[in-house]
PDB file of C-alpha atoms in Angstrom:
ATOM      1  CA  MET T 496     -32.900   0.646  52.713  1.00  0.00           C
ATOM      2  CA  GLU T 497     -36.317  -0.940  51.931  1.00  0.00           C
ATOM      3  CA  PHE T 498     -37.283   2.069  48.926  1.00  0.00           C
ATOM      4  CA  LEU T 499     -34.073   0.386  46.802  1.00  0.00           C
ATOM      5  CA  SER T 500     -34.040  -2.624  45.394  1.00  0.00           C
ATOM      6  CA  THR T 501     -30.778  -5.208  46.320  1.00  0.00           C
ATOM      7  CA  ASN T 502     -29.276  -4.981  42.540  1.00  0.00           C
ATOM      8  CA  ILE T 503     -30.201  -0.909  42.778  1.00  0.00           C
ATOM      9  CA  PHE T 504     -28.838  -0.319  46.307  1.00  0.00           C
ATOM     10  CA  ILE T 505     -25.935  -1.757  44.825  1.00  0.00           C
ATOM     11  CA  ILE T 506     -25.612   0.699  42.105  1.00  0.00           C
ATOM     12  CA  PHE T 507     -26.226   3.239  43.913  1.00  0.00           C
ATOM     13  CA  ALA T 508     -23.380   2.486  46.226  1.00  0.00           C
ATOM     14  CA  LEU T 509     -21.062   2.276  43.324  1.00  0.00           C
ATOM     15  CA  ILE T 510     -21.688   5.570  41.768  1.00  0.00           C
ATOM     16  CA  LEU T 511     -21.278   6.724  45.474  1.00  0.00           C
ATOM     17  CA  VAL T 512     -18.413   5.491  46.097  1.00  0.00           C
ATOM     18  CA  CYS T 513     -17.016   7.683  42.649  1.00  0.00           C
ATOM     19  CA  ILE T 514     -19.008  10.869  43.886  1.00  0.00           C
ATOM     20  CA  SER T 515     -17.285  10.981  47.063  1.00  0.00           C
ATOM     21  CA  PHE T 516     -13.890  10.163  45.277  1.00  0.00           C
ATOM     22  CA  LEU T 517     -13.922  13.322  42.559  1.00  0.00           C
ATOM     23  CA  TYR T 518     -15.513  15.281  45.409  1.00  0.00           C
ATOM     24  CA  ALA T 519     -12.548  14.451  48.030  1.00  0.00           C
ATOM     25  CA  SER T 520      -9.997  14.914  46.376  1.00  0.00           C
ATOM     26  CA  VAL T 521     -10.836  19.052  45.814  1.00  0.00           C
ATOM     27  CA  GLY T 522     -11.424  19.296  49.205  1.00  0.00           C
ATOM     28  CA  HIS T 523     -15.146  18.932  48.684  1.00  0.00           C
ATOM     29  CA  GLY T 524     -17.971  17.070  51.111  1.00  0.00           C
ATOM     30  CA  GLY T 525     -19.844  16.036  48.020  1.00  0.00           C
ATOM     31  CA  ALA T 526     -23.072  17.188  48.989  1.00  0.00           C
ATOM     32  CA  SER T 527     -24.063  18.556  45.336  1.00  0.00           C
ATOM     33  CA  GLY T 528     -23.777  15.297  44.250  1.00  0.00           C
ATOM     34  CA  TYR T 529     -25.611  13.230  46.693  1.00  0.00           C
ATOM     35  CA  LEU T 530     -28.400  15.353  46.200  1.00  0.00           C
ATOM     36  CA  ALA T 531     -28.663  14.991  42.995  1.00  0.00           C
ATOM     37  CA  LEU T 532     -27.537  10.622  42.728  1.00  0.00           C
ATOM     38  CA  MET T 533     -30.578  10.688  45.764  1.00  0.00           C
ATOM     39  CA  ALA T 534     -32.690  12.679  43.592  1.00  0.00           C
ATOM     40  CA  LEU T 535     -32.200   9.980  40.773  1.00  0.00           C
ATOM     41  CA  PHE T 536     -33.165   7.231  42.966  1.00  0.00           C
ATOM     42  CA  SER T 537     -35.836   9.113  44.126  1.00  0.00           C
ATOM     43  CA  PHE T 538     -35.257   8.703  48.201  1.00  0.00           C
ATOM     44  CA  PRO T 539     -37.727  10.299  50.190  1.00  0.00           C
ATOM     45  CA  ILE T 540     -37.339  14.334  50.186  1.00  0.00           C
ATOM     46  CA  LEU T 541     -37.077  13.431  54.431  1.00  0.00           C
ATOM     47  CA  VAL T 542     -33.800  11.594  53.821  1.00  0.00           C
ATOM     48  CA  ILE T 543     -32.027  13.250  51.079  1.00  0.00           C
ATOM     49  CA  LYS T 544     -31.230  16.505  53.266  1.00  0.00           C
ATOM     50  CA  PRO T 545     -30.111  15.261  56.512  1.00  0.00           C
ATOM     51  CA  THR T 546     -28.091  12.548  54.525  1.00  0.00           C
ATOM     52  CA  ALA T 547     -26.350  15.301  52.520  1.00  0.00           C
ATOM     53  CA  LEU T 548     -25.323  16.775  55.187  1.00  0.00           C
ATOM     54  CA  LEU T 549     -24.186  13.838  57.325  1.00  0.00           C
ATOM     55  CA  LEU T 550     -22.099  12.404  54.447  1.00  0.00           C
ATOM     56  CA  ASN T 551     -20.702  15.490  53.940  1.00  0.00           C
ATOM     57  CA  ILE T 552     -19.403  15.506  57.860  1.00  0.00           C
ATOM     58  CA  PHE T 553     -17.604  11.863  57.060  1.00  0.00           C
ATOM     59  CA  VAL T 554     -16.005  13.102  53.501  1.00  0.00           C
ATOM     60  CA  SER T 555     -14.790  16.052  53.722  1.00  0.00           C
ATOM     61  CA  GLY T 556     -13.438  15.736  57.340  1.00  0.00           C
ATOM     62  CA  ILE T 557     -11.146  13.512  55.408  1.00  0.00           C
ATOM     63  CA  SER T 558     -10.645  15.051  52.903  1.00  0.00           C
ATOM     64  CA  PHE T 559      -9.507  18.207  55.083  1.00  0.00           C
ATOM     65  CA  TRP T 560      -6.975  15.676  57.013  1.00  0.00           C
ATOM     66  CA  PHE T 561      -5.014  14.459  54.320  1.00  0.00           C
ATOM     67  CA  PHE T 562      -4.866  18.576  53.363  1.00  0.00           C
ATOM     68  CA  LYS T 563      -4.162  19.618  56.744  1.00  0.00           C
ATOM     69  CA  LYS T 564      -1.309  16.586  57.244  1.00  0.00           C
ATOM     70  CA  ASN T 565       0.249  18.220  53.774  1.00  0.00           C
ATOM     71  CA  LYS T 566       0.340  21.448  54.928  1.00  0.00           C
ATOM     72  CA  HIS T 567      -2.063  23.145  52.479  1.00  0.00           C
ATOM     73  CA  PHE T 568      -4.279  24.660  55.243  1.00  0.00           C
ATOM     74  CA  ASN T 569      -4.441  28.505  56.142  1.00  0.00           C
ATOM     75  CA  TRP T 570      -6.510  29.579  59.294  1.00  0.00           C
ATOM     76  CA  LYS T 571      -6.026  33.047  58.430  1.00  0.00           C
ATOM     77  CA  LEU T 572      -7.834  31.861  54.957  1.00  0.00           C
ATOM     78  CA  PHE T 573     -10.500  29.813  56.869  1.00  0.00           C
ATOM     79  CA  TYR T 574     -11.666  31.789  59.991  1.00  0.00           C
ATOM     80  CA  PRO T 575     -13.295  34.810  58.325  1.00  0.00           C
ATOM     81  CA  PHE T 576     -15.564  32.717  56.367  1.00  0.00           C
ATOM     82  CA  ALA T 577     -16.197  30.514  59.594  1.00  0.00           C
ATOM     83  CA  ILE T 578     -17.394  32.829  61.658  1.00  0.00           C
ATOM     84  CA  THR T 579     -20.560  33.745  59.980  1.00  0.00           C
ATOM     85  CA  SER T 580     -21.418  30.416  58.237  1.00  0.00           C
ATOM     86  CA  ILE T 581     -21.625  28.507  60.974  1.00  0.00           C
ATOM     87  CA  PRO T 582     -24.636  30.448  62.781  1.00  0.00           C
ATOM     88  CA  ALA T 583     -25.945  30.829  58.820  1.00  0.00           C
ATOM     89  CA  ALA T 584     -25.782  27.078  58.755  1.00  0.00           C
ATOM     90  CA  PHE T 585     -27.534  26.484  61.856  1.00  0.00           C
ATOM     91  CA  LEU T 586     -30.722  28.874  60.328  1.00  0.00           C
ATOM     92  CA  GLY T 587     -30.732  27.806  56.973  1.00  0.00           C
ATOM     93  CA  GLY T 588     -31.046  23.479  58.105  1.00  0.00           C
ATOM     94  CA  TYR T 589     -33.252  24.904  60.237  1.00  0.00           C
ATOM     95  CA  LEU T 590     -35.989  26.545  57.666  1.00  0.00           C
ATOM     96  CA  THR T 591     -37.641  24.433  54.601  1.00  0.00           C
ATOM     97  CA  ILE T 592     -38.023  25.997  51.653  1.00  0.00           C
ATOM     98  CA  ASN T 593     -38.611  25.320  48.199  1.00  0.00           C
ATOM     99  CA  THR T 594     -35.225  25.029  46.598  1.00  0.00           C
ATOM    100  CA  THR T 595     -35.855  24.646  42.765  1.00  0.00           C
ATOM    101  CA  LEU T 596     -34.868  28.282  41.860  1.00  0.00           C
ATOM    102  CA  TYR T 597     -32.389  28.433  44.010  1.00  0.00           C
ATOM    103  CA  LYS T 598     -30.940  25.596  42.520  1.00  0.00           C
ATOM    104  CA  GLN T 599     -30.879  26.854  39.428  1.00  0.00           C
ATOM    105  CA  ILE T 600     -28.945  29.937  40.107  1.00  0.00           C
ATOM    106  CA  LEU T 601     -26.536  28.513  42.083  1.00  0.00           C
ATOM    107  CA  GLY T 602     -26.098  26.087  38.664  1.00  0.00           C
ATOM    108  CA  VAL T 603     -25.509  29.425  36.267  1.00  0.00           C
ATOM    109  CA  PHE T 604     -23.066  30.439  39.115  1.00  0.00           C
ATOM    110  CA  LEU T 605     -20.747  27.158  38.857  1.00  0.00           C
ATOM    111  CA  VAL T 606     -20.531  27.627  34.972  1.00  0.00           C
ATOM    112  CA  ILE T 607     -19.644  31.215  35.577  1.00  0.00           C
ATOM    113  CA  ALA T 608     -17.247  29.991  38.409  1.00  0.00           C
ATOM    114  CA  VAL T 609     -15.447  26.712  35.819  1.00  0.00           C
ATOM    115  CA  LEU T 610     -14.910  29.951  33.200  1.00  0.00           C
ATOM    116  CA  ARG T 611     -13.811  32.202  34.990  1.00  0.00           C
ATOM    117  CA  ILE T 612     -11.038  29.228  36.451  1.00  0.00           C
ATOM    118  CA  LEU T 613     -10.518  27.738  33.218  1.00  0.00           C
ATOM    119  CA  GLY T 614      -9.297  31.576  32.083  1.00  0.00           C
ATOM    120  CA  VAL T 615     -12.148  32.664  30.245  1.00  0.00           C
ATOM    121  CA  PHE T 616     -12.483  35.308  32.236  1.00  0.00           C
ATOM    122  CA  GLY T 617      -8.816  35.731  33.116  1.00  0.00           C
ATOM    123  CA  LYS T 618      -6.151  33.005  34.348  1.00  0.00           C
ATOM    124  CA  GLU T 619      -5.682  32.580  38.230  1.00  0.00           C
ATOM    125  CA  GLN T 620      -3.031  34.491  39.841  1.00  0.00           C
ATOM    126  CA  ASP T 621       0.434  33.445  40.221  1.00  0.00           C
ATOM    127  CA  TYR T 622       0.822  35.588  43.055  1.00  0.00           C
ATOM    128  CA  LYS T 623      -2.020  35.932  46.406  1.00  0.00           C
ATOM    129  CA  LYS T 624      -3.704  39.012  47.463  1.00  0.00           C
ATOM    130  CA  ALA T 625      -4.340  39.487  51.770  1.00  0.00           C
ATOM    131  CA  VAL T 626      -8.102  38.157  52.608  1.00  0.00           C
ATOM    132  CA  GLN T 627     -10.784  41.614  52.974  1.00  0.00           C
ATOM    133  CA  ILE T 628     -12.023  40.371  55.744  1.00  0.00           C
ATOM    134  CA  PRO T 629     -15.216  42.619  55.744  1.00  0.00           C
ATOM    135  CA  LEU T 630     -15.894  41.143  52.553  1.00  0.00           C
ATOM    136  CA  ALA T 631     -15.517  37.408  54.296  1.00  0.00           C
ATOM    137  CA  LEU T 632     -17.581  37.862  56.562  1.00  0.00           C
ATOM    138  CA  VAL T 633     -20.685  38.775  53.830  1.00  0.00           C
ATOM    139  CA  ILE T 634     -19.407  36.048  51.861  1.00  0.00           C
ATOM    140  CA  GLY T 635     -19.425  33.083  54.364  1.00  0.00           C
ATOM    141  CA  CYS T 636     -22.790  34.225  55.709  1.00  0.00           C
ATOM    142  CA  GLY T 637     -24.333  34.056  52.527  1.00  0.00           C
ATOM    143  CA  ILE T 638     -22.412  30.857  52.089  1.00  0.00           C
ATOM    144  CA  GLY T 639     -23.397  29.287  55.193  1.00  0.00           C
ATOM    145  CA  LEU T 640     -27.279  30.531  54.787  1.00  0.00           C
ATOM    146  CA  PHE T 641     -27.631  28.597  51.789  1.00  0.00           C
ATOM    147  CA  SER T 642     -25.943  25.808  52.590  1.00  0.00           C
ATOM    148  CA  GLY T 643     -27.991  24.886  55.518  1.00  0.00           C
ATOM    149  CA  MET T 644     -30.908  25.311  53.434  1.00  0.00           C
ATOM    150  CA  ILE T 645     -30.385  23.194  50.487  1.00  0.00           C
ATOM    151  CA  GLY T 646     -28.056  20.075  52.177  1.00  0.00           C
ATOM    152  CA  ILE T 647     -24.932  21.522  51.112  1.00  0.00           C
ATOM    153  CA  GLY T 648     -21.507  22.030  52.960  1.00  0.00           C
ATOM    154  CA  GLY T 649     -20.689  25.716  50.982  1.00  0.00           C
ATOM    155  CA  GLY T 650     -17.556  24.542  49.423  1.00  0.00           C
ATOM    156  CA  ILE T 651     -18.535  24.184  46.225  1.00  0.00           C
ATOM    157  CA  ILE T 652     -19.263  27.608  45.963  1.00  0.00           C
ATOM    158  CA  LEU T 653     -16.404  28.792  48.544  1.00  0.00           C
ATOM    159  CA  SER T 654     -13.668  27.313  46.403  1.00  0.00           C
ATOM    160  CA  PRO T 655     -13.930  29.795  43.238  1.00  0.00           C
ATOM    161  CA  ILE T 656     -14.572  32.496  45.318  1.00  0.00           C
ATOM    162  CA  ILE T 657     -10.728  31.912  46.552  1.00  0.00           C
ATOM    163  CA  LEU T 658      -9.349  31.302  43.521  1.00  0.00           C
ATOM    164  CA  LEU T 659     -11.242  34.178  41.739  1.00  0.00           C
ATOM    165  CA  LEU T 660     -10.473  36.828  44.761  1.00  0.00           C
ATOM    166  CA  ALA T 661      -6.868  35.072  44.617  1.00  0.00           C
ATOM    167  CA  TRP T 662      -6.766  34.682  48.537  1.00  0.00           C
ATOM    168  CA  GLY T 663      -5.286  31.006  47.789  1.00  0.00           C
ATOM    169  CA  ASN T 664      -3.686  28.941  46.179  1.00  0.00           C
ATOM    170  CA  THR T 665      -6.181  25.593  44.535  1.00  0.00           C
ATOM    171  CA  LYS T 666      -4.651  23.118  47.215  1.00  0.00           C
ATOM    172  CA  GLU T 667      -5.207  25.435  49.875  1.00  0.00           C
ATOM    173  CA  SER T 668      -8.671  26.679  48.402  1.00  0.00           C
ATOM    174  CA  ALA T 669      -9.467  22.702  49.264  1.00  0.00           C
ATOM    175  CA  ALA T 670      -8.277  22.256  52.400  1.00  0.00           C
ATOM    176  CA  VAL T 671     -10.316  25.220  53.605  1.00  0.00           C
ATOM    177  CA  SER T 672     -13.495  24.704  51.732  1.00  0.00           C
ATOM    178  CA  ALA T 673     -13.169  20.860  53.848  1.00  0.00           C
ATOM    179  CA  LEU T 674     -12.938  22.318  56.869  1.00  0.00           C
ATOM    180  CA  PHE T 675     -16.177  24.926  55.936  1.00  0.00           C
ATOM    181  CA  ILE T 676     -17.564  21.726  54.540  1.00  0.00           C
ATOM    182  CA  PHE T 677     -17.665  20.055  57.836  1.00  0.00           C
ATOM    183  CA  VAL T 678     -18.853  22.789  60.135  1.00  0.00           C
ATOM    184  CA  ASN T 679     -21.353  23.741  58.489  1.00  0.00           C
ATOM    185  CA  SER T 680     -22.723  20.524  58.121  1.00  0.00           C
ATOM    186  CA  ILE T 681     -22.632  19.961  61.730  1.00  0.00           C
ATOM    187  CA  ALA T 682     -24.396  23.287  62.021  1.00  0.00           C
ATOM    188  CA  GLY T 683     -27.061  22.299  59.487  1.00  0.00           C
ATOM    189  CA  ILE T 684     -27.692  18.904  61.099  1.00  0.00           C
ATOM    190  CA  ILE T 685     -27.997  20.445  64.118  1.00  0.00           C
ATOM    191  CA  GLY T 686     -30.708  22.866  63.004  1.00  0.00           C
ATOM    192  CA  PHE T 687     -32.773  20.006  61.384  1.00  0.00           C
ATOM    193  CA  LEU T 688     -32.670  18.199  63.999  1.00  0.00           C
ATOM    194  CA  LEU T 689     -34.411  21.249  65.837  1.00  0.00           C
ATOM    195  CA  LYS T 690     -36.510  21.575  63.654  1.00  0.00           C
ATOM    196  CA  HIS T 691     -37.910  17.797  63.118  1.00  0.00           C
ATOM    197  CA  ASN T 692     -36.885  16.683  65.954  1.00  0.00           C
ATOM    198  CA  SER T 693     -35.779  13.076  64.337  1.00  0.00           C
ATOM    199  CA  PHE T 694     -32.831  11.444  62.239  1.00  0.00           C
ATOM    200  CA  PRO T 695     -33.118   8.894  58.546  1.00  0.00           C
ATOM    201  CA  THR T 696     -32.150   5.661  59.939  1.00  0.00           C
ATOM    202  CA  GLU T 697     -31.278   4.857  56.035  1.00  0.00           C
ATOM    203  CA  SER T 698     -28.697   8.003  56.223  1.00  0.00           C
ATOM    204  CA  PHE T 699     -25.810   5.816  58.471  1.00  0.00           C
ATOM    205  CA  TYR T 700     -25.730   2.835  55.982  1.00  0.00           C
ATOM    206  CA  LEU T 701     -24.416   4.996  53.514  1.00  0.00           C
ATOM    207  CA  ILE T 702     -21.297   6.191  55.510  1.00  0.00           C
ATOM    208  CA  PRO T 703     -18.913   2.952  54.908  1.00  0.00           C
ATOM    209  CA  PHE T 704     -19.114   4.164  50.836  1.00  0.00           C
ATOM    210  CA  ALA T 705     -19.029   7.625  50.983  1.00  0.00           C
ATOM    211  CA  LEU T 706     -15.678   6.582  53.573  1.00  0.00           C
ATOM    212  CA  ILE T 707     -13.766   4.432  51.133  1.00  0.00           C
ATOM    213  CA  GLY T 708     -14.071   7.225  47.978  1.00  0.00           C
ATOM    214  CA  GLY T 709     -13.548  10.193  50.393  1.00  0.00           C
ATOM    215  CA  SER T 710     -10.164   8.595  52.202  1.00  0.00           C
ATOM    216  CA  MET T 711      -9.109   7.515  48.396  1.00  0.00           C
ATOM    217  CA  GLY T 712      -9.629  11.242  46.981  1.00  0.00           C
ATOM    218  CA  ALA T 713      -8.390  12.916  49.153  1.00  0.00           C
ATOM    219  CA  TYR T 714      -4.838  11.046  49.975  1.00  0.00           C
ATOM    220  CA  TYR T 715      -4.787  11.474  45.673  1.00  0.00           C
ATOM    221  CA  GLY T 716      -5.767  14.955  45.790  1.00  0.00           C
ATOM    222  CA  SER T 717      -3.589  16.085  48.848  1.00  0.00           C
ATOM    223  CA  GLN T 718      -0.719  14.559  47.519  1.00  0.00           C
ATOM    224  CA  LYS T 719      -0.662  13.057  43.679  1.00  0.00           C
ATOM    225  CA  LEU T 720      -1.932  15.708  42.062  1.00  0.00           C
ATOM    226  CA  SER T 721      -0.684  19.055  40.851  1.00  0.00           C
ATOM    227  CA  ASN T 722      -2.214  22.126  40.850  1.00  0.00           C
ATOM    228  CA  VAL T 723      -2.653  22.873  37.192  1.00  0.00           C
ATOM    229  CA  LYS T 724      -4.340  19.078  37.751  1.00  0.00           C
ATOM    230  CA  LEU T 725      -6.291  19.954  40.755  1.00  0.00           C
ATOM    231  CA  THR T 726      -7.444  23.368  39.029  1.00  0.00           C
ATOM    232  CA  TYR T 727      -8.891  21.100  36.242  1.00  0.00           C
ATOM    233  CA  MET T 728     -10.384  18.628  38.464  1.00  0.00           C
ATOM    234  CA  LEU T 729     -11.987  21.228  40.722  1.00  0.00           C
ATOM    235  CA  SER T 730     -13.165  22.538  36.970  1.00  0.00           C
ATOM    236  CA  PHE T 731     -14.232  19.202  36.380  1.00  0.00           C
ATOM    237  CA  VAL T 732     -16.388  18.646  39.999  1.00  0.00           C
ATOM    238  CA  LEU T 733     -18.066  22.544  39.674  1.00  0.00           C
ATOM    239  CA  ILE T 734     -19.296  21.917  35.923  1.00  0.00           C
ATOM    240  CA  LEU T 735     -20.758  17.599  37.147  1.00  0.00           C
ATOM    241  CA  ALA T 736     -22.518  20.122  39.849  1.00  0.00           C
ATOM    242  CA  SER T 737     -24.024  22.313  37.585  1.00  0.00           C
ATOM    243  CA  PHE T 738     -25.587  19.647  35.243  1.00  0.00           C
ATOM    244  CA  LYS T 739     -26.950  18.220  38.071  1.00  0.00           C
ATOM    245  CA  LEU T 740     -28.863  21.450  39.751  1.00  0.00           C
ATOM    246  CA  PHE T 741     -30.062  21.971  36.439  1.00  0.00           C
ATOM    247  CA  LEU T 742     -31.323  18.116  36.256  1.00  0.00           C
ATOM    248  CA  PHE T 743     -32.271  17.752  39.558  1.00  0.00           C
TER     249      PHE T 743
END
C-alpha cells in the first residue's frame, strides 16, 4: 500500500490478525475493529468502508463454516433477520452519510449490551424463548440499513440482541451472526459498487491476514471455548468496539 511504509504495514497487518482472531472467535466479521484500525493508520476514506465489508465477508464466512460444522447454527433464528436486513444493507451501502453521531450512539448501545450480558441488568436466561418474527423483521431491517451505511456486517449488534431476548445461546448467536454478517456485507458492497463504480485494489492485499486470524479464531471459538468463556469473550469484543467507535 503506497500510503503506508513497509514497517508500518507490518505493524498494521499484525494487529489485523489479532482483531480478526478475536472477532471470529465469537462469530463476528470484525468490521468495527477494522474501521477503527484503518482510521488510526489514516487510510483514505474511500478505502475504509469497502475494505471493512470485504474483510467481513471472508472472516465471517470462515467463522460461520466452523460454527455450522459444530452444529451451532439455527436456521429458524437466522432467516427472520436476514429477510429484511439484506435489502436494507444494500440500500445502506449505496448511501453516503456522516457517521460520527451514529458511531457515538452505537458505542453507547454496545456499553449497555455489555452490562446486560455481564448480568448488571440481569443474567442471560438458561432457557430459550420462541423468536417473535415481526420483531425480528424490524430488527433486521434497522441493523441492515445502518450496517451498510457504516461498513459493518451488523453481528456486533445482533449477537447481544439475540442473547437479551433469550432467542438463542451464545454459540447459536455467534453462528447466526456470522452468516448475518456475511450476507449483509455482500449486499453492502454491491450497493457501494453501484454508487461509486469502483473498488479499491488495496483492500485485497489485506485478505490473507484477515484469513489467518479469522481461521484460528473461528476454530477455537467453535470448538475449544465453553459458553461461559464465549460470553466473556463476546463482552470483551463489545467493550473494545465501543471504545473504538467513541475514539474514531
